[in-house]
mmCIF file of C-alpha atoms and ligand atoms in Angstrom:
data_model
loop_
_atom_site.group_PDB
_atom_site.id
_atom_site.type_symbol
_atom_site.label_atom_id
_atom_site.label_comp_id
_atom_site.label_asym_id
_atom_site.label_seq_id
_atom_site.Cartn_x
_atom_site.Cartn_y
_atom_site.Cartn_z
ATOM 1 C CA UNK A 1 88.316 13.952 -145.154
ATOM 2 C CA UNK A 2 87.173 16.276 -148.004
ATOM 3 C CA UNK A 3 87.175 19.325 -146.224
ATOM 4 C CA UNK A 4 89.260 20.162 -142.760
ATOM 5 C CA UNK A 5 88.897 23.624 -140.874
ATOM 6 C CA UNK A 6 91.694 23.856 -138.912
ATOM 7 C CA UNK A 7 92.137 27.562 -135.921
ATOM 8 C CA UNK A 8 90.134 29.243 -138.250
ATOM 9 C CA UNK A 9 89.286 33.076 -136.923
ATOM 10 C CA UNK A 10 87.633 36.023 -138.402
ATOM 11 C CA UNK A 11 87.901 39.505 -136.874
ATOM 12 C CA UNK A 12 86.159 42.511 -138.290
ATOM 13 C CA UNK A 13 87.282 45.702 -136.203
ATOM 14 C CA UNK A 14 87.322 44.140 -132.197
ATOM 15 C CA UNK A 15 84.493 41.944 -133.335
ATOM 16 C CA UNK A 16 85.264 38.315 -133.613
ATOM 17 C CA UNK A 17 82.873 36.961 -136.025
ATOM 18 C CA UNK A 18 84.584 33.248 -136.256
ATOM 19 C CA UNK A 19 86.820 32.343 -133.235
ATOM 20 C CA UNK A 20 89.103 29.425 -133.676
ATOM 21 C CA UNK A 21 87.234 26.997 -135.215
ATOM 22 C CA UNK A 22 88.216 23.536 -136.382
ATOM 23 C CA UNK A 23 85.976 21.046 -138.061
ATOM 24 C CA UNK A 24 86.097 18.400 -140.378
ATOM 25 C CA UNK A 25 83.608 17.553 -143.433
ATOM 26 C CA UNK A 26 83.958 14.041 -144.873
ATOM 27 C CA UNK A 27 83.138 12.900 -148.396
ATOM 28 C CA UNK A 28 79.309 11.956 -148.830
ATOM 29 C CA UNK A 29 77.998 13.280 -145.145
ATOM 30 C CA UNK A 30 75.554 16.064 -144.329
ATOM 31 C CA UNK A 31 77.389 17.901 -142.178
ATOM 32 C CA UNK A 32 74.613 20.911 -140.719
ATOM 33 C CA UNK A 33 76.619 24.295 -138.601
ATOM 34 C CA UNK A 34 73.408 25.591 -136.580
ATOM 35 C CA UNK A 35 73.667 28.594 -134.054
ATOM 36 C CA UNK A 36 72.025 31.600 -133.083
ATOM 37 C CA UNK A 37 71.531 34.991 -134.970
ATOM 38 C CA UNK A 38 75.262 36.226 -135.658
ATOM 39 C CA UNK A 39 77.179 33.395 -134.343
ATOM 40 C CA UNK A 40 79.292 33.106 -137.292
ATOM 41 C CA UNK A 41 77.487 30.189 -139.466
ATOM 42 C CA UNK A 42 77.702 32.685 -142.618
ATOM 43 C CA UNK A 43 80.955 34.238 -141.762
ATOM 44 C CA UNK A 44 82.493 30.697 -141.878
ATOM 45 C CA UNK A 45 80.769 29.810 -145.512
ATOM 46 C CA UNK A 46 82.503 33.076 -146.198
ATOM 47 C CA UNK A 47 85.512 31.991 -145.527
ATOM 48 C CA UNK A 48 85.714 28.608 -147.108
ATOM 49 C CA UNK A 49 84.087 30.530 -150.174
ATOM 50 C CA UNK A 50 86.933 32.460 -150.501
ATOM 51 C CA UNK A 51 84.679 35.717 -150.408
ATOM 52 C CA UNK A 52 86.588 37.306 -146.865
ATOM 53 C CA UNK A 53 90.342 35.762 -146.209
ATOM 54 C CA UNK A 54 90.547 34.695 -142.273
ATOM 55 C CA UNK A 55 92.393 36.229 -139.906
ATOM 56 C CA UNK A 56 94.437 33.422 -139.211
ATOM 57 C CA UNK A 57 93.595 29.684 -139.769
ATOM 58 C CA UNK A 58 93.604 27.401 -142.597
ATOM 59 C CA UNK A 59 91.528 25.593 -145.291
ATOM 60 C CA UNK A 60 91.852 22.353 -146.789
ATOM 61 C CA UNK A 61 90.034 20.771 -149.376
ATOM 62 C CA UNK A 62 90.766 17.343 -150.365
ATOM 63 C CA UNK A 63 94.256 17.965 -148.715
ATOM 64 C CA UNK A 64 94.727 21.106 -151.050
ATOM 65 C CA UNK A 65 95.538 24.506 -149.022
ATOM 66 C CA UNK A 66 92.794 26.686 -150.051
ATOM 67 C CA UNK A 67 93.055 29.515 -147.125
ATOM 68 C CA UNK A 68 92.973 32.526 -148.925
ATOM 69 C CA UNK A 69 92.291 31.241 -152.429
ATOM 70 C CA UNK A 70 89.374 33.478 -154.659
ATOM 71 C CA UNK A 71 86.267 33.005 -154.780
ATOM 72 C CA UNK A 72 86.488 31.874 -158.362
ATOM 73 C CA UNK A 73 89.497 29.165 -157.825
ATOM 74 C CA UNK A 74 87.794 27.657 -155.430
ATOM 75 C CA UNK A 75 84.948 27.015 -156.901
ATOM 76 C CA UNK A 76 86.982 25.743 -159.354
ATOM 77 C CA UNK A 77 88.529 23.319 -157.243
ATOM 78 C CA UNK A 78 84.903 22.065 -156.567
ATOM 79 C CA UNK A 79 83.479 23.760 -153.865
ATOM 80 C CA UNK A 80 79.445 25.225 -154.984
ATOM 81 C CA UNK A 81 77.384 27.663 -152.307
ATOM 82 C CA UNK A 82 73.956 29.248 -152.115
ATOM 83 C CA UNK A 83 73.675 33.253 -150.250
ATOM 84 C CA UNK A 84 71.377 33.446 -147.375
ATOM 85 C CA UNK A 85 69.727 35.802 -149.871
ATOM 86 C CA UNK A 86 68.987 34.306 -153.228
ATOM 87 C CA UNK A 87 71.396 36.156 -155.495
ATOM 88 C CA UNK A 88 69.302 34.962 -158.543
ATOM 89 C CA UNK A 89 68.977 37.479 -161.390
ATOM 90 C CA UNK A 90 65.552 38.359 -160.908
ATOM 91 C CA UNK A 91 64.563 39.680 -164.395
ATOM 92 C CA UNK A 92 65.864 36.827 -166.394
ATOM 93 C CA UNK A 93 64.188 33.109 -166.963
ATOM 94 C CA UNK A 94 65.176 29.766 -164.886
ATOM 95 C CA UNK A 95 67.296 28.222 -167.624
ATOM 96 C CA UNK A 96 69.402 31.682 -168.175
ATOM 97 C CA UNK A 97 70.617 31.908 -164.332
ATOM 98 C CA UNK A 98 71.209 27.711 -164.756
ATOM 99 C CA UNK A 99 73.358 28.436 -167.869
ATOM 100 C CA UNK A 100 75.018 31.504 -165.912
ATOM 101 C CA UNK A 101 75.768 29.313 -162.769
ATOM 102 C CA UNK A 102 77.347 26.883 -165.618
ATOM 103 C CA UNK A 103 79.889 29.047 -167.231
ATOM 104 C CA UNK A 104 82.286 28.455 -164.297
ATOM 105 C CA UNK A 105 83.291 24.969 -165.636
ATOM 106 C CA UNK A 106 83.132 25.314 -169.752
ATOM 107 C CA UNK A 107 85.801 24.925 -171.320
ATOM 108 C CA UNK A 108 85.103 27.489 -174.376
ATOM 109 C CA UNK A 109 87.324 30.674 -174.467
ATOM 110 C CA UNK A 110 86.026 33.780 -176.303
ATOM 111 C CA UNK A 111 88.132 32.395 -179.735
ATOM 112 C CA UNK A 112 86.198 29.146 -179.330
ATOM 113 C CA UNK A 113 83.085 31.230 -179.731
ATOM 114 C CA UNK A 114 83.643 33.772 -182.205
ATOM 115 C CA UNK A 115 85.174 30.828 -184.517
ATOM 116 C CA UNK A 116 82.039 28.393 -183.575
ATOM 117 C CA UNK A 117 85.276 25.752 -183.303
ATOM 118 C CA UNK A 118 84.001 22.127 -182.722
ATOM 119 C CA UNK A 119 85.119 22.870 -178.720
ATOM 120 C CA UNK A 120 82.169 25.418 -178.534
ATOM 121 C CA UNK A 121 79.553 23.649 -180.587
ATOM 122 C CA UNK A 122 80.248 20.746 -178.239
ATOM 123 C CA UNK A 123 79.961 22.718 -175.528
ATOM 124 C CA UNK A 124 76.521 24.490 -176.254
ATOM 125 C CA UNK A 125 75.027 21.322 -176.615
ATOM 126 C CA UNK A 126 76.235 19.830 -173.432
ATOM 127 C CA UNK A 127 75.302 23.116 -171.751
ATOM 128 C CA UNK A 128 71.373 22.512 -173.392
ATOM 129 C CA UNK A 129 71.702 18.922 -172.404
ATOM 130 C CA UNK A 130 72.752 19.852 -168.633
ATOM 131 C CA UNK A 131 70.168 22.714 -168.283
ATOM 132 C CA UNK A 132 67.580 19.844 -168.877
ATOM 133 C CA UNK A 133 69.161 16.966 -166.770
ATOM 134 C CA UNK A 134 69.282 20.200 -163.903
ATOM 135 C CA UNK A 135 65.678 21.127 -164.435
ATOM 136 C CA UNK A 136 64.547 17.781 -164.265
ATOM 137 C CA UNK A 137 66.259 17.485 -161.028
ATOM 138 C CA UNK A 138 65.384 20.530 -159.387
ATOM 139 C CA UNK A 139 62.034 20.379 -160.454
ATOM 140 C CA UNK A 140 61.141 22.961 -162.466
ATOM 141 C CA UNK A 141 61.068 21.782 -165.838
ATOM 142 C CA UNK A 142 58.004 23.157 -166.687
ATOM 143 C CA UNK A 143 58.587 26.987 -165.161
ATOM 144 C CA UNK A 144 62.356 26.936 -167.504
ATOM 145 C CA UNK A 145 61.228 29.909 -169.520
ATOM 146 C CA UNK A 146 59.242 31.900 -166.553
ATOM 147 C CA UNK A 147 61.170 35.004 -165.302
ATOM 148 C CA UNK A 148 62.453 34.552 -162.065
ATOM 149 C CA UNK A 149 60.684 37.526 -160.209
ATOM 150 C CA UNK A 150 57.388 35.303 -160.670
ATOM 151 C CA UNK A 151 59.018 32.210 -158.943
ATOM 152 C CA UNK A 152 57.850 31.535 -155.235
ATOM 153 C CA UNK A 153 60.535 31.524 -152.891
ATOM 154 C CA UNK A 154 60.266 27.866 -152.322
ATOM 155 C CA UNK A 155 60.784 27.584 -156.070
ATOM 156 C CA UNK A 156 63.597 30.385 -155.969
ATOM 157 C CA UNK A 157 65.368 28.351 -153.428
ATOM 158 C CA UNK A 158 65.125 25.233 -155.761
ATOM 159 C CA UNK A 159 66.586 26.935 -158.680
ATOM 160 C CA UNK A 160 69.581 28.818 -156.505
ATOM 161 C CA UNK A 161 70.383 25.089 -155.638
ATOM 162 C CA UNK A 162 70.123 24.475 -159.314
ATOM 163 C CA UNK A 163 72.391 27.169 -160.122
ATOM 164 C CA UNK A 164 75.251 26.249 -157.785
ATOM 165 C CA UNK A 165 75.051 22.348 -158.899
ATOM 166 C CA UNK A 166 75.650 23.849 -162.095
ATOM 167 C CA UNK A 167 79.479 23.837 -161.893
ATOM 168 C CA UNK A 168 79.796 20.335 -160.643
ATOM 169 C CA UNK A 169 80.932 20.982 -156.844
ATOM 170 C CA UNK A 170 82.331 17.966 -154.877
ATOM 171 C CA UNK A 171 81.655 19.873 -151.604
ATOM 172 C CA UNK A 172 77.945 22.091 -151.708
ATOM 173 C CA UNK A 173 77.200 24.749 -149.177
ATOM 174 C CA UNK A 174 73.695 25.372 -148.518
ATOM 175 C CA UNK A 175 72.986 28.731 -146.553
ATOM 176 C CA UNK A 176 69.565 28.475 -145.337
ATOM 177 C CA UNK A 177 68.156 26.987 -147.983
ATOM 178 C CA UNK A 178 64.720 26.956 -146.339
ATOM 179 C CA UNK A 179 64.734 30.140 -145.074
ATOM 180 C CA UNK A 180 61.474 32.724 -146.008
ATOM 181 C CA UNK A 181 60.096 29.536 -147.131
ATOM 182 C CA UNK A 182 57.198 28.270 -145.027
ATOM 183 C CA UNK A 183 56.762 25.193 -143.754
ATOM 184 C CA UNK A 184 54.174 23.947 -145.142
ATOM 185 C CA UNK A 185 56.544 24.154 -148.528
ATOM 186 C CA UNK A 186 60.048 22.609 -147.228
ATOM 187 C CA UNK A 187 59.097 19.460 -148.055
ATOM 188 C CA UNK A 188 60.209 19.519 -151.139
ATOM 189 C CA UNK A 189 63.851 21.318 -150.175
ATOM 190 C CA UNK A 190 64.219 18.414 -147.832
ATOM 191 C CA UNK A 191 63.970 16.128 -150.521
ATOM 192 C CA UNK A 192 65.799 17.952 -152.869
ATOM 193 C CA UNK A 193 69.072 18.216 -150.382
ATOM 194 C CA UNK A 194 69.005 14.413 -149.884
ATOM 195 C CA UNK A 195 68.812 13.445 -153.708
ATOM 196 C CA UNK A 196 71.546 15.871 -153.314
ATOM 197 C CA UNK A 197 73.470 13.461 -151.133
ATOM 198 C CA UNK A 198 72.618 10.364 -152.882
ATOM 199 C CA UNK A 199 74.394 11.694 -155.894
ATOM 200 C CA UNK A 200 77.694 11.832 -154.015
ATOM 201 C CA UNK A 201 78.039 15.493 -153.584
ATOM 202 C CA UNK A 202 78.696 16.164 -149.603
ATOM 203 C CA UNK A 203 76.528 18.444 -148.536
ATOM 204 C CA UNK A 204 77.110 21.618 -145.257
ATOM 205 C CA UNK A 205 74.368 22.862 -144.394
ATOM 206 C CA UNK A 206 73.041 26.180 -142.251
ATOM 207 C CA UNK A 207 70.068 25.751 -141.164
ATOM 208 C CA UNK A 208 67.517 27.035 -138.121
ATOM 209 C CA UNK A 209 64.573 25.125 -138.299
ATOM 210 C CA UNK A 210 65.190 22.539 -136.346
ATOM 211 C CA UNK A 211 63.148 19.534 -138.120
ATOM 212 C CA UNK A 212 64.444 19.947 -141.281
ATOM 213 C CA UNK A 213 68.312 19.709 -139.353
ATOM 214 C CA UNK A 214 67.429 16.662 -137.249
ATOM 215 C CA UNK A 215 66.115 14.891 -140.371
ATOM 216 C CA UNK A 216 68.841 15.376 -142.680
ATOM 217 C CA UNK A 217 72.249 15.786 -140.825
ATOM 218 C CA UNK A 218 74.802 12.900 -140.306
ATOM 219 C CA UNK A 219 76.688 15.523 -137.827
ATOM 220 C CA UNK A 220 76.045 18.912 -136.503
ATOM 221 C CA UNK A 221 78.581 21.669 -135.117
ATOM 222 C CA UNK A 222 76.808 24.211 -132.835
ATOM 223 C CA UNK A 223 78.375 27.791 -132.721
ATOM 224 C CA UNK A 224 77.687 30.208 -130.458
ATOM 225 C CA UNK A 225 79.463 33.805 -130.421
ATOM 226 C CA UNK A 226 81.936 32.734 -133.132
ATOM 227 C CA UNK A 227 83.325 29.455 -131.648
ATOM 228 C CA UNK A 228 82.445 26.111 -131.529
ATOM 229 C CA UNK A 229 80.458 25.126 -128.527
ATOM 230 C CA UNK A 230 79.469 21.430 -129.639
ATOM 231 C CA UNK A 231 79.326 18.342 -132.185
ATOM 232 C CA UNK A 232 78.130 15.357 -132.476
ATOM 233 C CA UNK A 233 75.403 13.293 -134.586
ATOM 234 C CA UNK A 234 71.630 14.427 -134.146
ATOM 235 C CA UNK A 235 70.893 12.622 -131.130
ATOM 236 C CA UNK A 236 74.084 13.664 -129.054
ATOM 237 C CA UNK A 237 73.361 17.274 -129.938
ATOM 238 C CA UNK A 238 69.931 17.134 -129.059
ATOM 239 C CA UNK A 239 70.776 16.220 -125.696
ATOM 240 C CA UNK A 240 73.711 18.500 -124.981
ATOM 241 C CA UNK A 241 73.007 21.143 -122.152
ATOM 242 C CA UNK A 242 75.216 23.879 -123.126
ATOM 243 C CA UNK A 243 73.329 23.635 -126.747
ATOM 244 C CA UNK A 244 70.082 23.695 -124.796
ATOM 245 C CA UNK A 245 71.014 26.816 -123.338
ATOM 246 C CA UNK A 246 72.590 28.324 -125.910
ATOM 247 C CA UNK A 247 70.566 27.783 -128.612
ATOM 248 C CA UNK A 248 67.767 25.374 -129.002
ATOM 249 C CA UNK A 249 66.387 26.286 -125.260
ATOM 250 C CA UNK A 250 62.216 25.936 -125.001
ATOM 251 C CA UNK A 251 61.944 26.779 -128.463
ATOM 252 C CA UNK A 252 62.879 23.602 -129.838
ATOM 253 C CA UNK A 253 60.236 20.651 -130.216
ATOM 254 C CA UNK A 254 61.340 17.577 -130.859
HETATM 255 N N1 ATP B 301 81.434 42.120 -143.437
HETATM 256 C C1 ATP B 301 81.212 42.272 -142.128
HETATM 257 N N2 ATP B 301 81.675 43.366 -141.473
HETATM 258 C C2 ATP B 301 81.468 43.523 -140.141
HETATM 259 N N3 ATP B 301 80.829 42.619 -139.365
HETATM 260 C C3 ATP B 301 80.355 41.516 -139.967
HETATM 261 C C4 ATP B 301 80.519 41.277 -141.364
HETATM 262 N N4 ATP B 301 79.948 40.088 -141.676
HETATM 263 C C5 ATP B 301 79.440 39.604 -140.525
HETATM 264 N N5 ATP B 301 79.682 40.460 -139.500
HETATM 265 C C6 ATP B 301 79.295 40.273 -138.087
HETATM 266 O O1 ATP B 301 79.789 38.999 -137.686
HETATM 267 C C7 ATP B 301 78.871 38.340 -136.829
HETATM 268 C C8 ATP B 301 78.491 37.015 -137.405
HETATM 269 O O2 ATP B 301 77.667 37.232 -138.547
HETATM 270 P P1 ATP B 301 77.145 36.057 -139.458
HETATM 271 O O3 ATP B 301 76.436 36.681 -140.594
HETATM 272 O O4 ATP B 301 78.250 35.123 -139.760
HETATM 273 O O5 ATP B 301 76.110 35.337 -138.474
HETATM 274 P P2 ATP B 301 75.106 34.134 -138.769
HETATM 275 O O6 ATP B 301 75.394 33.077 -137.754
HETATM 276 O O7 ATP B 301 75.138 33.762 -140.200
HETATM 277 O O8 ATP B 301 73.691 34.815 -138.393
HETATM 278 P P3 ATP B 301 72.228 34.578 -139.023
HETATM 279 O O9 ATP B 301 71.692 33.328 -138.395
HETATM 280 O O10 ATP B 301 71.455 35.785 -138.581
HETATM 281 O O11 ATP B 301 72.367 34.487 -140.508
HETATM 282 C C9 ATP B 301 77.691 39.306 -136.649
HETATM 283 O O12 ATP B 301 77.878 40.025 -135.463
HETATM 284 C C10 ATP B 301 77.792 40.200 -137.872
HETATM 285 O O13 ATP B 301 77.246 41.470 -137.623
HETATM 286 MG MG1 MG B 302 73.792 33.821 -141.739
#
């Protein structure tokens, strides 16, 4: 198990955004939470982010108690995310926001820098030589010097990816990371989040079109008004009544 959700609630005011929800991620799966509009898929990245603590409930990650940890520990314990809404810095190039999602992990302090000591040489160059290895994996070698505010969102998406491998994560949470993209473009996402995989980094994904969930997940969890209303691999979901009510309903094409 790398990552185990157990109770986990989150009330804002009388509304219960996340309620009571246990799940368990293990190393090297796809794991996809689908759901309706405001069913809690985002509060619940929020929560294993760090960025809101929960109500009540606990976090583990790779048997460590992270419930109520910051943001930055526990990404520094090895768990990466992408926002809904790309939180890319829109006026700099590709390879600054790579080197920015980077700084997490180096090991240089402020002295390190200031005195050029052999620590921070070494790291600049292993920072230059991981901007390229990233680039080269998410695609975009040849846009590393373009401003991101003339990126497409499809390529925007790639890069926020990008960013967020950039510290190393064991665990990666993908919100929507084909969402304002159209279709006709995910291809490449798709293929990107399965490379992904076949690197070893386990992957939980929220995601509502349908295809691209069907095609990538090992397991799905269905929420539905905060809780947990199903889970099961692909096939079992697809076929679940209460998921075909709540969610998928006539909309879904298989
Ligand atoms: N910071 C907050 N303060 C108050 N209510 C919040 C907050 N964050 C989320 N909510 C509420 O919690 C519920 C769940 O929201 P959440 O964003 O987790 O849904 P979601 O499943 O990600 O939806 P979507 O598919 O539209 O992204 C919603 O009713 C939302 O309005
Ligand atoms: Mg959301």
């Amino acid at each position: 198990m790398l990552l185990e959700i157990s109770n986990l609630t989150k009330r804002f005011g009388g509304l219960t955004a996340v309620d009571n929800i246990s799940l368990t991620i293990k190393k090297g799966e796809i794991f996809s939470v689908i759901g309706p509009n405001g069913s809690g898929k985002s509060t619940l990245f929020n929560l294993i982010s760090g960025i809101y603590p929960p109500t009540s409930g606990s976090v583990k990650f790779n048997n460590d108690n992270i419930t109520g940890a910051k943001p930055h520990q526990i990404a520094f314990k090895g768990i990466g995310r992408t926002f809904q809404f790309t939180t890319l810095f829109q006026d700099l190039r590709v390879i600054d926001n790579l080197i920015i999602g980077h700084r997490l992990r180096i090991k240089t302090g402020i002295i390190d820098v200031v005195l050029r000591t052999r620590q921070a040489r070494d790291d600049e160059q292993l920072l230059g030589q991981k901007c390229m290895v990233m680039l080269d994996f998410i695609n975009l070698t040849s846009l590393a010097f373009r401003p991101v505010n003339l990126l497409t969102q499809e390529e925007q998406k790639r890069l926020s990816i990008g960013t967020a491998l950039m510290s190393s994560p064991e665990l990666l949470l993908l919100d929507e990371p084909t969402g304002c993209v159209n279709i006709e473009e995910i291809h490449n996402l798709i293929q990107l989040v399965r490379k992904i995989k076949e690197k070893g980094v386990t992957v939980c994904l929220i995601e509502h079109k349908m295809r691209v969930v069907m095609d990538l997940a090992d397991r799905i969890a269905v929420l539905n008004y905060g809780k947990k209303i199903a889970e099961g691999d692909p096939a079992e979901i697809r076929n679940n009544e209460e998921v075909i009510r709540a969610y998928l309903g006539g909309e879904y094409v298989a």
